[in-house]
Amino acid sequence: MTVINRAIVLDNRPEGEPSTSNFKLVERLLPELADGEVRVRNHFLSLDPYMRGRMNEGKSYAQPQPLGEVMIGGTVGEVVSSKNSHFSVGDKVVGMGGWQEYLQVPAGARGVLQKVDTTHIPLAAYLGAVGMPGVTGWYGLTQIIAPKAGETVVVSAASGAVGGAVGQLAKARGCRAVGIAGGADKCAYVVNELGFDACIDYKAHGDVKSLGKALKEACPAGIDGYFENVGGMILDAVMLRMNAFGRIAFCGMISGYNGEPIPMSAPQLILVSRLKLEGFIVSEHMEVWPQALKELGTMVATGKLKYRETVADGIAAAPEAFLGLLKGRNFGKQLVKLT
Ligand SMILES: NC(=O)c1ccc[n+]([C@@H]2O[C@H](COP(=O)([O-])OP(=O)(O)OC[C@H]3O[C@@H](n4cnc5c(N)ncnc54)[C@H](OP(=O)(O)O)[C@@H]3O)[C@@H](O)[C@H]2O)c1
């Protein structure tokens, strides 16, 4: 039976802000399944901020996305045909399936496709709270900030896939968790649904002084750990409130992903407050993923880790949804439903 695979390729590279014209929808016939191969019908595609970096040419921690090829991306789906003894039709799997409806791969190599158990955890959660974003939050919090009970942890982009996990994991460790997010709705969700102690709407503050004042109110004992997702004014304001020997996990700096300059206005605070700043890339720490996924999976299965999803419909909607993610139009984990 002939199967047409609809996919999104990177057509050209953006200069500054990306647009839908950087992407192209293509239809390709899937070849016959070869020995050792598995065909997966992707159910959900994960859209993540790192994809913006891959659209650029030039030096980064990862290779640029090649032009004309299917955009990189994490997917979950179901095996629909298999010529590989390790996979059966009906298996639910997670992998780097890309922005496309089907993934057809030799599935022998370790890590290409992982089977997942959907008895207590919804399939899509393996792209969010029990997937790469959840592990990212877990890593930065537990391995870099390493908070003690009673300490105050602040996280930016707090309503998002990573930020939401950070605050809840911090609460589970007996910390005061304070979020920073864009808009009253997101802040209400962070406090009322996710259980943070407070959340500051950075859009209601025009400068570092005003945001700093709000941070002082929300963090009366200062800030011991900061999980950085944004950069710019938010980082400057947090730095001013950091306690001596505070730790900052540099996870993302989304306010500069289109090449905007994001200077740090008072680096002397690193010295004065004896701060530890450490950047990390979660895929370089595969050794802790099993431990992180165990905690995250248990928390999701028992309802202790909450999350929200924004779901775009169909592969053709992926570029617009991705641009929305970069502008904060997502509310929680941004997914694309492909079935
Ligand atoms: N280091 C790693 O290995 C690693 C792995 C995964 C993710 N990350 C990083 O983690 C961060 C969060 O990722 P995520 O997947 O959880 O995305 P997300 O938080 O679900 O979505 C991105 C959010 O960033 C916020 N944002 C966008 N532009 C902004 C700006 N100019 N100023 C302030 N906030 C802005 C928006 O929230 P608001 O509406 O609240 O502004 C938007 O919803 C990103 O920086 C990402 O690059 C790093």
Short mmCIF file of C-alpha atoms and ligand atoms in Angstrom, two decimals:
data_model
loop_
_atom_site.label_atom_id
_atom_site.label_comp_id
_atom_site.label_asym_id
_atom_site.label_seq_id
_atom_site.Cartn_x
_atom_site.Cartn_y
_atom_site.Cartn_z
CA MET A 1 0.00 0.00 0.00
CA THR A 2 1.40 3.41 -0.89
CA VAL A 3 1.62 5.82 2.01
CA ILE A 4 2.15 9.54 1.60
CA ASN A 5 4.13 11.24 4.34
CA ARG A 6 3.50 14.94 4.84
CA ALA A 7 6.45 16.78 6.36
CA ILE A 8 7.78 20.26 7.03
CA VAL A 9 11.28 21.04 5.77
CA LEU A 10 13.44 24.08 6.42
CA ASP A 11 13.31 25.94 3.12
CA ASN A 12 15.53 28.93 3.92
CA ARG A 13 17.20 30.49 6.97
CA PRO A 14 15.67 33.41 8.85
CA GLU A 15 17.38 36.73 9.35
CA GLY A 16 16.27 37.90 12.77
CA GLU A 17 12.70 36.89 13.49
CA PRO A 18 11.63 33.69 11.68
CA SER A 19 8.45 33.51 9.60
CA THR A 20 6.30 30.78 8.08
CA SER A 21 8.05 31.41 4.73
CA ASN A 22 11.19 29.77 6.18
CA PHE A 23 9.34 26.44 6.11
CA LYS A 24 7.81 24.33 3.34
CA LEU A 25 5.23 21.56 3.48
CA VAL A 26 6.23 18.59 1.30
CA GLU A 27 4.61 15.27 0.48
CA ARG A 28 6.81 12.26 -0.02
CA LEU A 29 6.01 8.65 -0.75
CA LEU A 30 7.26 6.29 1.94
CA PRO A 31 9.53 3.55 0.54
CA GLU A 32 8.80 -0.12 1.22
CA LEU A 33 9.85 -1.18 4.70
CA ALA A 34 13.33 -2.75 4.67
CA ASP A 35 14.59 -5.47 7.02
CA GLY A 36 15.31 -4.04 10.50
CA GLU A 37 13.08 -1.02 9.87
CA VAL A 38 10.05 0.19 11.77
CA ARG A 39 7.30 2.50 10.53
CA VAL A 40 5.79 4.77 13.16
CA ARG A 41 2.66 6.86 12.77
CA ASN A 42 3.56 9.97 14.74
CA HIS A 43 0.72 11.10 17.02
CA PHE A 44 2.29 14.23 18.51
CA LEU A 45 5.20 16.46 17.57
CA SER A 46 6.98 18.50 20.23
CA LEU A 47 7.83 22.11 19.40
CA ASP A 48 10.75 23.44 21.43
CA PRO A 49 12.67 26.73 21.58
CA TYR A 50 16.00 25.02 20.68
CA MET A 51 14.68 24.58 17.13
CA ARG A 52 15.11 28.32 16.59
CA GLY A 53 18.87 27.93 17.10
CA ARG A 54 19.02 25.05 14.64
CA MET A 55 17.50 27.24 11.93
CA ASN A 56 20.67 29.38 11.92
CA GLU A 57 23.87 28.61 10.10
CA GLY A 58 26.98 28.89 12.22
CA LYS A 59 28.59 27.69 15.40
CA SER A 60 26.49 26.44 18.28
CA TYR A 61 26.44 23.42 20.56
CA ALA A 62 24.61 21.48 17.82
CA GLN A 63 24.79 21.21 14.02
CA PRO A 64 22.47 23.53 12.04
CA GLN A 65 19.31 22.05 10.55
CA PRO A 66 20.19 21.24 6.89
CA LEU A 67 18.07 23.05 4.28
CA GLY A 68 15.52 20.91 2.45
CA GLU A 69 15.47 18.27 5.18
CA VAL A 70 12.67 17.46 7.59
CA MET A 71 12.82 19.73 10.65
CA ILE A 72 14.27 18.04 13.71
CA GLY A 73 11.87 17.35 16.56
CA GLY A 74 10.78 14.90 19.23
CA THR A 75 7.70 12.78 18.52
CA VAL A 76 5.54 10.13 20.10
CA GLY A 77 3.56 7.65 18.07
CA GLU A 78 2.55 4.09 17.37
CA VAL A 79 4.33 1.39 15.39
CA VAL A 80 2.17 0.61 12.34
CA SER A 81 4.49 -1.87 10.64
CA SER A 82 7.69 -3.54 11.70
CA LYS A 83 10.46 -5.64 10.22
CA ASN A 84 12.41 -5.41 13.47
CA SER A 85 12.07 -8.15 16.08
CA HIS A 86 12.26 -5.63 18.96
CA PHE A 87 9.15 -3.72 17.88
CA SER A 88 5.60 -4.92 17.27
CA VAL A 89 2.65 -3.23 15.65
CA GLY A 90 0.82 -1.26 18.33
CA ASP A 91 3.91 -0.41 20.39
CA LYS A 92 3.86 3.18 21.64
CA VAL A 93 7.20 4.86 21.08
CA VAL A 94 9.07 8.11 21.62
CA GLY A 95 11.86 9.25 19.32
CA MET A 96 13.24 12.09 17.23
CA GLY A 97 10.66 11.63 14.49
CA GLY A 98 10.84 15.18 13.12
CA TRP A 99 8.10 17.45 11.78
CA GLN A 100 6.33 14.73 9.82
CA GLU A 101 3.43 12.32 9.99
CA TYR A 102 5.49 9.13 9.70
CA LEU A 103 8.90 8.06 10.85
CA GLN A 104 10.50 5.13 9.07
CA VAL A 105 13.86 4.08 10.48
CA PRO A 106 16.19 1.18 11.11
CA ALA A 107 15.29 0.81 14.78
CA GLY A 108 18.20 -1.40 15.83
CA ALA A 109 20.51 1.34 17.10
CA ARG A 110 20.12 2.11 20.78
CA GLY A 111 18.05 5.19 21.55
CA VAL A 112 16.48 5.66 18.08
CA LEU A 113 13.08 4.62 19.37
CA GLN A 114 12.09 3.97 22.97
CA LYS A 115 8.96 2.04 23.89
CA VAL A 116 6.83 3.82 26.46
CA ASP A 117 4.14 2.64 28.84
CA THR A 118 0.91 4.61 28.61
CA THR A 119 -0.94 2.78 31.38
CA HIS A 120 -0.57 5.65 33.87
CA ILE A 121 1.09 8.34 31.78
CA PRO A 122 -0.53 9.87 28.69
CA LEU A 123 1.50 9.39 25.50
CA ALA A 124 1.97 13.13 24.91
CA ALA A 125 3.48 13.60 28.39
CA TYR A 126 6.59 11.80 27.14
CA LEU A 127 7.30 14.96 25.13
CA GLY A 128 6.79 17.24 28.12
CA ALA A 129 6.76 16.58 31.84
CA VAL A 130 8.06 13.01 31.44
CA GLY A 131 10.34 13.88 28.54
CA MET A 132 13.11 16.24 27.55
CA PRO A 133 11.59 19.42 29.08
CA GLY A 134 10.88 17.70 32.40
CA VAL A 135 14.40 16.26 32.58
CA THR A 136 15.77 19.72 31.73
CA GLY A 137 13.97 21.21 34.72
CA TRP A 138 15.06 18.33 36.91
CA TYR A 139 18.70 18.63 35.85
CA GLY A 140 19.10 22.36 36.35
CA LEU A 141 17.26 22.27 39.66
CA THR A 142 18.80 19.21 41.27
CA GLN A 143 22.29 19.19 39.76
CA ILE A 144 23.10 22.91 39.56
CA ILE A 145 20.83 24.81 41.97
CA ALA A 146 20.70 21.83 44.36
CA PRO A 147 18.35 23.63 46.76
CA LYS A 148 17.93 22.85 50.44
CA ALA A 149 14.51 22.84 52.09
CA GLY A 150 13.54 26.36 53.10
CA GLU A 151 15.50 28.05 50.30
CA THR A 152 13.86 30.26 47.68
CA VAL A 153 13.99 29.21 44.04
CA VAL A 154 12.90 31.51 41.21
CA VAL A 155 12.21 30.34 37.66
CA SER A 156 11.43 32.37 34.53
CA ALA A 157 9.08 31.19 31.74
CA ALA A 158 7.37 29.59 34.74
CA SER A 159 4.17 28.44 33.04
CA GLY A 160 6.09 26.59 30.32
CA ALA A 161 7.08 22.97 29.93
CA VAL A 162 10.43 23.38 31.69
CA GLY A 163 9.54 26.15 34.14
CA GLY A 164 6.39 24.46 35.42
CA ALA A 165 8.37 21.35 36.33
CA VAL A 166 11.13 23.35 38.04
CA GLY A 167 8.79 25.06 40.51
CA GLN A 168 6.89 21.89 41.36
CA LEU A 169 10.10 19.92 41.87
CA ALA A 170 11.39 22.74 44.09
CA LYS A 171 8.17 22.67 46.14
CA ALA A 172 8.52 18.90 46.51
CA ARG A 173 11.93 19.61 48.07
CA GLY A 174 10.49 21.99 50.64
CA CYS A 175 11.52 25.21 48.89
CA ARG A 176 9.68 28.46 48.32
CA ALA A 177 8.97 28.51 44.55
CA VAL A 178 8.46 31.82 42.77
CA GLY A 179 7.68 32.04 39.07
CA ILE A 180 8.07 34.81 36.53
CA ALA A 181 5.73 34.63 33.55
CA GLY A 182 4.10 36.82 30.91
CA GLY A 183 0.56 37.86 31.80
CA ALA A 184 -1.98 37.59 34.61
CA ASP A 185 -3.52 34.35 33.28
CA LYS A 186 -0.22 32.52 33.20
CA CYS A 187 0.66 33.79 36.68
CA ALA A 188 -2.71 32.73 38.11
CA TYR A 189 -2.19 29.25 36.65
CA VAL A 190 1.35 29.00 38.06
CA VAL A 191 0.11 29.76 41.58
CA ASN A 192 -3.37 28.19 41.60
CA GLU A 193 -2.78 25.08 39.49
CA LEU A 194 0.92 24.38 39.80
CA GLY A 195 1.14 25.37 43.47
CA PHE A 196 3.96 27.93 43.31
CA ASP A 197 4.06 30.33 46.27
CA ALA A 198 4.01 33.41 44.04
CA CYS A 199 4.33 34.46 40.42
CA ILE A 200 5.32 37.81 38.94
CA ASP A 201 3.96 39.07 35.64
CA TYR A 202 7.08 40.59 34.09
CA LYS A 203 4.97 42.34 31.45
CA ALA A 204 3.52 44.53 34.20
CA HIS A 205 7.01 45.86 34.96
CA GLY A 206 8.73 48.23 32.58
CA ASP A 207 12.19 48.27 34.11
CA VAL A 208 14.60 46.44 36.40
CA LYS A 209 13.72 48.64 39.38
CA SER A 210 10.02 47.87 39.19
CA LEU A 211 10.58 44.13 38.61
CA GLY A 212 13.14 44.12 41.44
CA LYS A 213 10.57 45.58 43.81
CA ALA A 214 8.10 42.84 42.92
CA LEU A 215 10.81 40.21 43.46
CA LYS A 216 11.60 41.69 46.86
CA GLU A 217 7.97 41.27 47.89
CA ALA A 218 7.70 37.74 46.50
CA CYS A 219 11.07 36.65 47.93
CA PRO A 220 11.33 38.24 51.38
CA ALA A 221 14.33 36.07 52.30
CA GLY A 222 16.15 36.78 49.01
CA ILE A 223 16.80 34.27 46.22
CA ASP A 224 19.02 31.21 46.65
CA GLY A 225 18.51 29.57 43.27
CA TYR A 226 17.49 30.95 39.91
CA PHE A 227 16.54 28.81 36.92
CA GLU A 228 17.17 31.05 33.90
CA ASN A 229 15.08 30.58 30.77
CA VAL A 230 14.87 34.12 29.41
CA GLY A 231 17.77 36.58 29.98
CA GLY A 232 17.76 40.38 29.74
CA MET A 233 15.83 42.52 32.21
CA ILE A 234 14.55 39.49 34.12
CA LEU A 235 18.07 38.20 34.77
CA ASP A 236 19.27 41.66 35.82
CA ALA A 237 16.43 42.04 38.32
CA VAL A 238 16.94 38.54 39.77
CA MET A 239 20.72 39.04 40.10
CA LEU A 240 20.12 42.04 42.35
CA ARG A 241 18.09 39.91 44.78
CA MET A 242 20.40 36.86 44.86
CA ASN A 243 21.65 35.80 48.28
CA ALA A 244 25.33 35.15 48.94
CA PHE A 245 26.42 31.81 47.46
CA GLY A 246 23.32 31.63 45.25
CA ARG A 247 23.27 29.34 42.23
CA ILE A 248 21.98 30.19 38.76
CA ALA A 249 21.28 27.43 36.24
CA PHE A 250 21.53 28.86 32.72
CA CYS A 251 19.04 26.78 30.79
CA GLY A 252 17.82 29.17 28.07
CA MET A 253 17.88 32.82 27.05
CA ILE A 254 14.85 32.98 24.81
CA SER A 255 14.71 36.78 24.76
CA GLY A 256 17.84 36.69 22.57
CA TYR A 257 17.06 33.80 20.23
CA ASN A 258 16.54 36.07 17.22
CA GLY A 259 19.95 37.63 17.72
CA GLU A 260 18.87 40.47 20.02
CA PRO A 261 21.70 41.61 22.32
CA ILE A 262 21.13 40.50 25.94
CA PRO A 263 23.75 42.25 28.04
CA MET A 264 24.08 41.52 31.75
CA SER A 265 24.02 44.91 33.42
CA ALA A 266 25.80 44.10 36.70
CA PRO A 267 28.22 41.14 36.35
CA GLN A 268 30.08 42.41 39.41
CA LEU A 269 27.27 40.83 41.45
CA ILE A 270 28.71 37.40 40.56
CA LEU A 271 31.74 38.37 42.61
CA VAL A 272 30.09 40.44 45.30
CA SER A 273 27.43 37.79 46.02
CA ARG A 274 29.83 34.87 45.34
CA LEU A 275 27.39 33.35 42.84
CA LYS A 276 27.74 30.13 40.90
CA LEU A 277 26.53 30.37 37.30
CA GLU A 278 26.42 27.23 35.17
CA GLY A 279 25.01 26.59 31.73
CA PHE A 280 23.94 23.13 30.61
CA ILE A 281 22.52 21.17 27.68
CA VAL A 282 20.28 18.37 28.88
CA SER A 283 21.19 15.96 26.07
CA GLU A 284 24.79 15.99 27.32
CA HIS A 285 23.73 14.42 30.62
CA MET A 286 22.08 11.20 29.50
CA GLU A 287 23.46 9.43 32.59
CA VAL A 288 20.88 11.13 34.84
CA TRP A 289 17.85 10.71 32.55
CA PRO A 290 16.69 7.39 34.08
CA GLN A 291 16.76 8.86 37.59
CA ALA A 292 15.03 12.05 36.47
CA LEU A 293 12.38 10.21 34.42
CA LYS A 294 11.64 7.92 37.34
CA GLU A 295 10.84 10.86 39.64
CA LEU A 296 8.96 12.78 36.94
CA GLY A 297 7.00 9.71 35.79
CA THR A 298 5.97 8.83 39.34
CA MET A 299 4.90 12.40 40.03
CA VAL A 300 2.80 12.61 36.84
CA ALA A 301 1.23 9.17 37.37
CA THR A 302 0.23 10.12 40.93
CA GLY A 303 -1.04 13.57 39.97
CA LYS A 304 1.71 15.39 41.89
CA LEU A 305 3.26 16.99 38.82
CA LYS A 306 0.79 19.03 36.83
CA TYR A 307 1.21 20.47 33.38
CA ARG A 308 -0.74 22.10 30.63
CA GLU A 309 -0.57 21.64 26.85
CA THR A 310 -1.28 23.85 23.86
CA VAL A 311 -2.06 21.61 20.90
CA ALA A 312 -1.97 22.73 17.27
CA ASP A 313 -3.90 20.60 14.80
CA GLY A 314 -2.13 18.90 11.90
CA ILE A 315 1.37 19.06 10.44
CA ALA A 316 0.57 22.13 8.33
CA ALA A 317 -0.04 24.10 11.54
CA ALA A 318 3.43 23.40 12.94
CA PRO A 319 5.30 26.49 11.61
CA GLU A 320 2.70 28.95 12.94
CA ALA A 321 2.58 27.15 16.28
CA PHE A 322 6.37 27.24 16.50
CA LEU A 323 6.45 30.99 15.86
CA GLY A 324 3.80 31.38 18.57
CA LEU A 325 5.95 29.44 21.04
CA LEU A 326 8.79 31.91 20.52
CA LYS A 327 6.41 34.77 21.24
CA GLY A 328 4.79 33.24 24.32
CA ARG A 329 1.45 32.46 22.64
CA ASN A 330 1.74 28.90 23.97
CA PHE A 331 0.37 28.16 27.42
CA GLY A 332 2.32 25.16 28.68
CA LYS A 333 3.89 22.50 26.50
CA GLN A 334 3.48 23.25 22.78
CA LEU A 335 2.50 20.19 20.77
CA VAL A 336 1.20 19.45 17.30
CA LYS A 337 -1.38 16.69 16.96
CA LEU A 338 -0.62 14.66 13.85
CA THR A 339 -3.44 12.12 13.76
N1 LIG B 1 19.56 23.83 28.14
C1 LIG B 1 18.78 22.85 27.70
O1 LIG B 1 19.18 21.71 27.54
C2 LIG B 1 17.33 23.18 27.40
C3 LIG B 1 16.41 22.15 27.11
C4 LIG B 1 15.06 22.50 26.91
C5 LIG B 1 14.66 23.83 26.98
N2 LIG B 1 15.60 24.79 27.23
C6 LIG B 1 15.21 26.20 27.36
O2 LIG B 1 14.24 26.28 28.38
C7 LIG B 1 13.41 27.42 28.15
C8 LIG B 1 11.95 27.03 28.27
O3 LIG B 1 11.67 26.07 27.26
P1 LIG B 1 10.22 25.40 27.17
O4 LIG B 1 10.31 24.30 26.18
O5 LIG B 1 9.71 25.12 28.52
O6 LIG B 1 9.36 26.56 26.50
P2 LIG B 1 8.09 27.29 27.13
O7 LIG B 1 8.50 27.94 28.40
O8 LIG B 1 6.95 26.34 27.16
O9 LIG B 1 7.79 28.37 26.03
C9 LIG B 1 8.65 29.44 25.83
C10 LIG B 1 8.21 30.62 26.71
O10 LIG B 1 9.23 31.59 26.75
C11 LIG B 1 8.66 32.82 27.11
N3 LIG B 1 9.26 33.90 26.31
C12 LIG B 1 9.36 33.98 24.99
N4 LIG B 1 9.97 35.13 24.62
C13 LIG B 1 10.23 35.79 25.76
C14 LIG B 1 10.84 37.03 26.06
N5 LIG B 1 11.31 37.83 25.10
N6 LIG B 1 10.93 37.40 27.35
C15 LIG B 1 10.46 36.62 28.34
N7 LIG B 1 9.89 35.41 28.11
C16 LIG B 1 9.77 35.01 26.84
C17 LIG B 1 7.16 32.71 26.83
O11 LIG B 1 6.50 32.68 28.07
P3 LIG B 1 5.85 34.01 28.72
O12 LIG B 1 4.53 34.18 28.06
O13 LIG B 1 5.82 33.70 30.14
O14 LIG B 1 6.79 35.15 28.36
C18 LIG B 1 7.03 31.37 26.14
O15 LIG B 1 5.81 30.76 26.44
C19 LIG B 1 13.82 27.98 26.80
O16 LIG B 1 14.71 29.04 27.00
C20 LIG B 1 14.54 26.82 26.15
O17 LIG B 1 15.45 27.22 25.16
C21 LIG B 1 16.91 24.48 27.43
#
